[in-house]
Structure formats: C-alpha cells, structure tokens
CSV table of C-alpha atoms in Angstrom, one decimal:
chain,number,residue,atom,x,y,z
A,1,MET,CA,-129.5,157.2,5.0
A,2,ASP,CA,-132.8,158.6,3.8
A,3,GLU,CA,-132.6,161.5,1.3
A,4,THR,CA,-133.2,164.9,2.9
A,5,ARG,CA,-135.3,167.3,0.9
A,6,ARG,CA,-137.8,170.2,1.4
A,7,LYS,CA,-141.4,170.7,0.4
A,8,LEU,CA,-144.3,173.1,0.9
A,9,THR,CA,-147.1,171.3,2.7
A,10,THR,CA,-150.1,171.7,5.1
A,11,ILE,CA,-149.3,170.4,8.6
A,12,PHE,CA,-152.1,169.1,10.8
A,13,CYS,CA,-151.3,168.7,14.6
A,14,ALA,CA,-153.8,167.3,17.2
A,15,ASP,CA,-153.7,166.3,20.8
A,16,VAL,CA,-156.1,165.6,23.6
A,17,GLN,CA,-157.1,168.2,26.2
A,18,ASP,CA,-156.4,167.0,29.8
A,19,TYR,CA,-155.1,163.6,28.6
A,20,THR,CA,-153.0,163.1,31.8
A,21,ARG,CA,-156.1,163.6,34.0
A,22,LEU,CA,-158.1,161.2,31.9
A,23,MET,CA,-155.4,158.6,32.1
A,24,GLY,CA,-155.2,159.0,35.9
A,25,ALA,CA,-158.9,158.5,36.2
A,26,ASP,CA,-159.3,155.5,33.9
A,27,GLU,CA,-156.2,154.2,32.0
A,28,GLU,CA,-157.9,151.4,30.1
A,29,GLY,CA,-161.1,153.3,29.2
A,30,THR,CA,-159.1,156.3,28.1
A,31,LEU,CA,-156.8,154.3,25.9
A,32,ALA,CA,-159.8,152.5,24.3
A,33,SER,CA,-161.4,155.9,23.6
A,34,LEU,CA,-158.1,157.3,22.2
A,35,LYS,CA,-157.8,154.4,19.8
A,36,ARG,CA,-161.4,154.8,18.7
A,37,CYS,CA,-161.0,158.6,18.1
A,38,ARG,CA,-157.7,158.1,16.4
A,39,GLU,CA,-159.1,155.5,14.0
A,40,ALA,CA,-161.9,158.0,13.1
A,41,MET,CA,-159.5,160.8,12.7
A,42,GLY,CA,-157.1,158.7,10.6
A,43,ARG,CA,-160.0,157.7,8.3
A,44,LEU,CA,-161.2,161.3,7.9
A,45,ILE,CA,-157.6,162.5,7.2
A,46,GLU,CA,-157.2,159.8,4.5
A,47,SER,CA,-160.6,160.5,3.0
A,48,HIS,CA,-159.5,164.1,2.5
A,49,GLY,CA,-156.3,163.1,0.8
A,50,GLY,CA,-154.0,163.5,3.9
A,51,ARG,CA,-151.4,161.2,5.4
A,52,VAL,CA,-150.9,160.5,9.1
A,53,ILE,CA,-147.1,160.9,9.6
A,54,ASN,CA,-146.7,160.0,13.3
A,55,THR,CA,-148.5,159.5,16.5
A,56,TRP,CA,-147.1,159.7,20.1
A,57,GLY,CA,-149.0,159.5,23.4
A,58,ASP,CA,-152.1,161.5,22.7
A,59,GLY,CA,-150.7,163.4,19.8
A,60,LEU,CA,-151.0,163.1,16.0
A,61,ILE,CA,-149.4,164.8,13.1
A,62,ALA,CA,-150.4,164.6,9.4
A,63,ASP,CA,-149.8,166.5,6.2
A,64,PHE,CA,-152.0,167.4,3.3
A,65,PRO,CA,-151.2,168.5,-0.3
A,66,SER,CA,-154.4,170.6,-0.1
A,67,VAL,CA,-154.9,173.4,2.4
A,68,VAL,CA,-158.7,173.3,1.9
A,69,GLU,CA,-158.9,169.6,2.5
A,70,ALA,CA,-156.8,169.9,5.6
A,71,VAL,CA,-159.3,172.3,7.1
A,72,ARG,CA,-162.3,170.3,6.0
A,73,ALA,CA,-160.7,167.2,7.6
A,74,ALA,CA,-160.3,169.1,10.8
A,75,VAL,CA,-163.9,170.3,10.8
A,76,ASP,CA,-165.2,166.8,10.0
A,77,THR,CA,-163.1,165.4,12.8
A,78,GLN,CA,-164.4,167.8,15.4
A,79,ASN,CA,-168.0,167.3,14.3
A,80,GLU,CA,-167.6,163.5,14.4
A,81,LEU,CA,-165.9,163.5,17.7
A,82,ALA,CA,-168.6,165.8,19.1
A,83,GLY,CA,-171.1,163.0,18.4
A,84,PHE,CA,-168.8,160.5,20.1
A,85,ASN,CA,-168.6,162.7,23.2
A,86,ALA,CA,-172.2,163.7,23.4
A,87,SER,CA,-173.2,160.6,25.4
A,88,ARG,CA,-170.2,160.7,27.7
A,89,PRO,CA,-170.0,162.5,31.1
A,90,SER,CA,-168.5,165.9,30.9
A,91,ASP,CA,-165.4,164.9,32.9
A,92,GLY,CA,-164.8,161.9,30.7
A,93,ARG,CA,-165.0,163.5,27.2
A,94,MET,CA,-162.0,163.1,24.9
A,95,LEU,CA,-161.7,166.5,23.3
A,96,PHE,CA,-159.0,167.2,20.7
A,97,ARG,CA,-157.2,170.4,19.9
A,98,ILE,CA,-156.1,170.9,16.3
A,99,GLY,CA,-153.6,173.3,14.8
A,100,ILE,CA,-153.0,173.7,11.0
A,101,ASN,CA,-150.2,175.6,9.3
A,102,LEU,CA,-149.0,175.9,5.7
A,103,GLY,CA,-145.3,176.0,5.5
A,104,ASP,CA,-142.0,174.8,4.1
A,105,VAL,CA,-140.6,171.7,5.9
A,106,ILE,CA,-137.7,169.3,5.8
A,107,VAL,CA,-138.5,165.8,4.7
A,108,GLU,CA,-136.5,162.8,5.9
A,109,GLY,CA,-138.0,159.5,5.0
A,110,ASP,CA,-141.6,159.6,6.2
A,111,ASP,CA,-141.0,162.3,8.8
A,112,ILE,CA,-141.1,166.1,8.5
A,113,TYR,CA,-139.3,168.8,10.6
A,114,GLY,CA,-138.8,172.5,10.8
A,115,ASP,CA,-140.5,175.7,11.7
A,116,GLY,CA,-143.6,174.8,9.7
A,117,VAL,CA,-144.2,171.9,12.1
A,118,ASN,CA,-143.3,173.9,15.2
A,119,ILE,CA,-145.9,176.5,14.2
A,120,ALA,CA,-148.6,173.9,13.7
A,121,ALA,CA,-147.8,172.5,17.1
A,122,ARG,CA,-148.0,176.0,18.7
A,123,LEU,CA,-151.3,176.7,17.0
A,124,GLN,CA,-152.7,173.4,18.3
A,125,ALA,CA,-151.6,174.2,21.8
A,126,SER,CA,-153.5,177.5,21.6
A,127,ALA,CA,-156.8,176.0,20.7
A,128,THR,CA,-159.3,175.0,23.4
A,129,ALA,CA,-160.9,171.6,23.7
A,130,GLY,CA,-162.8,170.7,20.6
A,131,GLY,CA,-161.2,173.7,18.8
A,132,ILE,CA,-159.2,174.4,15.6
A,133,VAL,CA,-156.7,177.2,15.2
A,134,ILE,CA,-155.0,178.0,11.8
A,135,SER,CA,-152.2,180.2,10.7
A,136,SER,CA,-152.8,183.3,8.4
A,137,THR,CA,-151.1,181.3,5.6
A,138,VAL,CA,-153.9,178.8,5.9
A,139,TYR,CA,-156.6,181.4,6.4
A,140,ASP,CA,-155.6,183.2,3.1
A,141,GLN,CA,-156.2,180.0,1.2
A,142,VAL,CA,-159.5,178.8,2.7
A,143,ARG,CA,-161.4,181.9,3.9
A,144,ASN,CA,-163.7,181.9,0.8
A,145,LYS,CA,-163.7,178.1,0.2
A,146,VAL,CA,-164.8,176.5,3.5
A,147,ALA,CA,-168.3,177.0,5.0
A,148,VAL,CA,-167.2,178.0,8.5
A,149,GLY,CA,-166.5,181.3,10.3
A,150,PHE,CA,-163.2,182.6,11.5
A,151,GLU,CA,-162.0,184.8,14.3
A,152,PHE,CA,-158.7,186.7,14.2
A,153,LEU,CA,-156.7,186.0,17.4
A,154,GLY,CA,-153.6,188.1,16.8
A,155,PRO,CA,-150.0,187.0,16.6
A,156,LEU,CA,-148.8,184.0,18.6
A,157,ALA,CA,-145.3,183.7,19.8
A,158,VAL,CA,-143.4,180.7,18.4
A,159,LYS,CA,-140.0,179.5,19.5
A,160,ASN,CA,-137.2,180.3,17.0
A,161,VAL,CA,-139.6,182.5,15.0
A,162,ASP,CA,-138.7,186.2,15.3
A,163,GLU,CA,-142.2,187.6,14.5
A,164,GLY,CA,-145.5,186.4,16.0
A,165,VAL,CA,-147.6,184.2,13.7
A,166,PRO,CA,-151.0,185.7,12.9
A,167,SER,CA,-153.7,183.1,13.7
A,168,TYR,CA,-157.4,182.5,13.4
A,169,ALA,CA,-159.9,180.3,15.3
A,170,VAL,CA,-162.2,178.3,13.1
A,171,ARG,CA,-165.8,178.8,14.3
A,172,ILE,CA,-167.7,175.5,14.1
A,173,GLY,CA,-169.7,176.1,17.3
A,174,ASP,CA,-170.6,178.6,20.0
A,175,ALA,CA,-167.3,179.5,21.7
A,176,SER,CA,-166.0,176.0,21.1
A,177,ASN,CA,-162.8,177.2,19.4
A,178,ASP,CA,-161.8,180.2,21.5
A,179,VAL,CA,-158.2,180.3,22.7
A,180,GLN,CA,-157.4,181.2,26.2
A,181,PRO,CA,-157.6,185.0,27.1
A,182,ALA,CA,-153.8,185.2,27.5
A,183,GLU,CA,-153.4,184.2,23.9
A,184,ARG,CA,-155.5,187.0,22.5
A,185,SER,CA,-154.1,190.2,21.2
A,186,ALA,CA,-155.7,193.5,20.5
A,187,ALA,CA,-155.0,193.4,16.8
A,188,ARG,CA,-156.8,194.1,13.6
A,189,PRO,CA,-160.5,193.1,13.3
A,190,PRO,CA,-161.3,189.9,11.4
A,191,ARG,CA,-162.2,190.0,7.8
A,192,PRO,CA,-165.7,188.9,6.8
A,193,ALA,CA,-166.2,185.2,7.4
A,194,ALA,CA,-168.3,182.6,5.7
A,195,VAL,CA,-171.5,181.3,7.1
A,196,MET,CA,-171.0,179.0,10.1
A,197,THR,CA,-172.2,175.5,10.1
A,198,GLU,CA,-172.9,173.2,13.0
A,199,PRO,CA,-173.5,169.4,13.3
A,200,GLN,CA,-177.1,168.4,13.9
A,201,PRO,CA,-177.6,167.8,17.7
A,202,VAL,CA,-177.9,164.2,18.7
A,203,PRO,CA,-181.2,164.6,20.6
A,204,GLN,CA,-182.8,166.1,17.5
A,205,ARG,CA,-181.7,163.1,15.4
A,206,ARG,CA,-183.3,160.8,18.0
A,207,ARG,CA,-186.5,162.7,17.8
A,208,SER,CA,-186.4,162.5,14.0
A,209,PHE,CA,-185.9,158.7,14.2
A,210,ALA,CA,-188.8,158.5,16.7
A,211,VAL,CA,-191.1,160.4,14.2
A,212,LEU,CA,-190.1,158.1,11.4
A,213,GLY,CA,-190.9,155.1,13.6
A,214,VAL,CA,-194.4,156.5,14.5
A,215,VAL,CA,-195.2,157.3,10.9
A,216,SER,CA,-194.1,153.8,9.8
A,217,ALA,CA,-196.3,152.2,12.5
A,218,ALA,CA,-199.2,154.4,11.4
A,219,LEU,CA,-198.8,153.4,7.7
A,220,ILE,CA,-198.7,149.7,8.6
A,221,GLY,CA,-201.9,150.2,10.8
A,222,ILE,CA,-203.7,151.9,7.9
A,223,ASN,CA,-202.6,149.2,5.5
A,224,LEU,CA,-204.0,146.5,7.8
A,225,LEU,CA,-207.2,148.3,8.6
A,226,THR,CA,-207.9,148.9,4.9
A,227,TRP,CA,-206.7,145.5,3.9
A,228,ASP,CA,-207.6,144.5,0.3
A,229,GLY,CA,-205.1,141.7,-0.2
A,230,VAL,CA,-202.0,143.9,-0.9
A,231,PHE,CA,-199.4,144.9,1.7
A,232,TRP,CA,-198.2,148.2,0.3
A,233,ALA,CA,-196.8,149.7,3.5
A,234,HIS,CA,-193.5,148.0,3.2
A,235,PHE,CA,-192.3,150.4,0.5
A,236,PRO,CA,-192.6,153.7,2.5
A,237,VAL,CA,-191.4,151.9,5.6
A,238,LEU,CA,-188.3,150.7,3.7
A,239,ALA,CA,-187.7,154.3,2.4
A,240,PHE,CA,-187.9,155.6,6.0
A,241,ALA,CA,-185.5,152.9,7.2
A,242,VAL,CA,-182.9,153.8,4.5
A,243,ILE,CA,-183.2,157.5,5.3
A,244,ALA,CA,-182.8,156.8,9.1
A,245,ALA,CA,-179.8,154.5,8.5
A,246,LEU,CA,-178.1,157.1,6.2
A,247,ALA,CA,-178.7,159.8,8.8
A,248,TRP,CA,-177.2,157.6,11.6
A,249,ASN,CA,-174.2,156.8,9.3
A,250,ARG,CA,-173.3,160.5,9.1
A,251,SER,CA,-172.5,160.6,12.9
A,252,GLN,CA,-171.3,157.1,13.7
A,253,THR,CA,-167.5,156.4,14.2
A,254,ARG,CA,-167.4,152.7,14.5
A,255,PHE,CA,-167.4,151.8,10.8
A,256,ASP,CA,-166.1,153.3,7.7
A,257,ARG,CA,-168.9,155.7,6.6
A,258,ARG,CA,-168.5,155.2,2.9
A,259,LEU,CA,-168.6,151.4,3.2
A,260,ALA,CA,-171.5,151.6,5.6
A,261,ALA,CA,-173.5,153.9,3.2
A,262,LEU,CA,-172.8,151.4,0.4
A,263,THR,CA,-174.0,148.6,2.5
A,264,ILE,CA,-177.2,150.5,3.4
A,265,LEU,CA,-178.0,151.2,-0.2
A,266,ALA,CA,-177.2,147.6,-1.2
A,267,LEU,CA,-179.6,146.3,1.5
A,268,GLY,CA,-182.2,148.8,0.2
A,269,PHE,CA,-182.0,147.5,-3.3
A,270,ILE,CA,-182.1,143.9,-2.1
A,271,CYS,CA,-185.3,144.6,-0.2
A,272,ILE,CA,-186.9,146.2,-3.1
A,273,ASN,CA,-185.9,143.3,-5.3
A,274,LEU,CA,-187.5,140.8,-2.8
A,275,PHE,CA,-190.7,142.9,-2.4
A,276,THR,CA,-191.2,142.9,-6.1
A,277,TRP,CA,-189.8,139.4,-6.7
A,278,SER,CA,-190.5,138.0,-10.2
A,279,GLY,CA,-187.9,135.3,-10.3
A,280,THR,CA,-184.9,137.6,-11.2
A,281,PHE,CA,-182.3,139.0,-8.8
A,282,TRP,CA,-181.8,142.3,-10.6
A,283,ALA,CA,-180.5,144.2,-7.5
A,284,VAL,CA,-177.0,143.0,-8.3
A,285,TRP,CA,-176.7,145.5,-11.1
A,286,PRO,CA,-177.4,148.7,-9.2
A,287,ILE,CA,-175.3,147.4,-6.3
A,288,LEU,CA,-172.4,146.8,-8.8
A,289,GLY,CA,-172.9,150.3,-10.3
A,290,VAL,CA,-172.8,152.0,-6.9
A,291,ALA,CA,-169.7,150.0,-5.9
A,292,ALA,CA,-167.9,150.9,-9.2
A,293,VAL,CA,-168.7,154.6,-8.8
A,294,SER,CA,-167.5,154.6,-5.1
A,295,GLY,CA,-164.3,152.7,-6.1
A,296,LEU,CA,-163.6,155.2,-8.9
A,297,ARG,CA,-164.0,158.2,-6.6
A,298,TRP,CA,-161.8,156.6,-4.0
A,299,SER,CA,-159.1,155.9,-6.6
A,300,MET,CA,-159.2,159.5,-8.0
A,301,ARG,CA,-158.7,160.9,-4.5
A,302,ARG,CA,-155.5,158.9,-3.9
C-alpha cells in the first residue's frame, strides 16, 4: 500500500459551467473543446510549477507548492480561455470555474484528500463562469503579490467544516467573477486591492495586425517607387511580422507558447541571416543561445 502522509499545499479545482447542457447539445464538439481547454490548462499549470493530480468528467484538480503561482496560473488560464471562447457562440462557450485553497491535506500516492480539498471544491462551485474564487488563506498570501483585484464575499458554508470559510473573488474582468447572490454575505468590506488587469480584446489585436499590414505594404510601395537598386523594406516588414507573431502567440492555445516564441525568434534570426547573406550561416549561434536560456529557465522551474 502507498504510504499515507500529510502536507501543506495549494489546491486548485476547476470545472465547466453547464457542462451537461453542452454535452446534450453537441457531444463530440464539446469533448473536443474540453480536451483542447484541458491541454491549455495543464500546460499553464505546469509552467507555473503546479501538478495536475486528477481529472474526471469536466473537472480537474491540481496542487502547487506556491500560492502565488497557483493564482497566477488561474488568472492565465481564464485569460487564455477567454481568447478561445471569444469566437464561439454565447451558448457554446466552454467557461471554467476555478477555486483555490491553501490547506493541510492527506497524501496517498499521487492523490490528495481532506478538508483542504473539499474547501477548494466548494470555492470552485461558488464561482461563476470564467471566475476564480479563493479562500482567505490564499488571499493573505497573494493580496500584495498578484496584479489583480479582489472582492470579499463573506463566509461560505462547507460540509464538515464548523465555521464558514471567508472567501474572495479574483477580479480579472467586469463582473466576470461574481458569485451568485445567494452566496454573498453582508460581512466586512474588502481590504485595498491591487490594480486590475485584463487581457487585450481580440478585435483590438486584429486591428493592430491590420495596421501593421498596411504600414508594411506602404513601406514596400515607397521602396519600389524610390528604387535605387536596394530593397530595404524587408527589414522593417520582418520586424513587424515578428511583433505580430509574438502578439498572436500570447493568446493562442493550440501550441506550447514558449516553444512557439522560440520558433518565431529563430525564424526571425534566419531571415536576417538570409537578407544579409555573406556566405556564413551565423544565425545558428543566437538560436542556440535562446534555446539554452529557455532550457535553463525551464529546468529551474521544475
């Protein structure tokens, strides 16, 4: 039998709002979307030093050695999934609810049990679609360390826990993280919160890409109209292309973002090498340097 022990850890619980309805409307499409969202969530959890413990149905549970990184992972997850849902119809969006608690748990093999897990699950159930709710034990650790706002929700009743668990909604968007009115309590006012941040809207990014495209076309036109034997427009156009690709990479969920960013930079160096070709393929050295730094950062986060 696996050894039983206890540990203090940060528990991260998530599930999908209205999952049964989504499955009833489109089983195959919903399952494909769930897998895609779960892959993105798992990647973000791992990138913040967390570990996915178990998944069931539409649910997921993970734990983190760092409270701050757990909240950052939750915020990054909701921001990334907001981009995924932006192009989907309102009745087909896959919106996750996330609850986070810092507590003492029982460890058996790869699984964790106890009130710490139950509290995280209760917090998750209290969040609305696309929302994050944290316990006061988490709030006390992150309130001055994560650039989001918080709203005190009052105590939540949890099975097998005598006293209500004080909880906070993480404010990452307008009213996106409110709990239902029945969950609110006329309790103490919230303490001062940090500045709220929001993901850049998708339409705004598209407009930015369109502007870069127009400017690139204008530069090429100027170069051709003032032709003196040198095609210089490819350098600013390449810079715009790299900027646009890196901006796109921040919101995409299909590929690993760090690997994609490395690939974009590598292609940029290769293009510069080709544009200034003198018989030597020197781009291999900056590419190797970027890869080494990325590998070192990844290994230090493990």
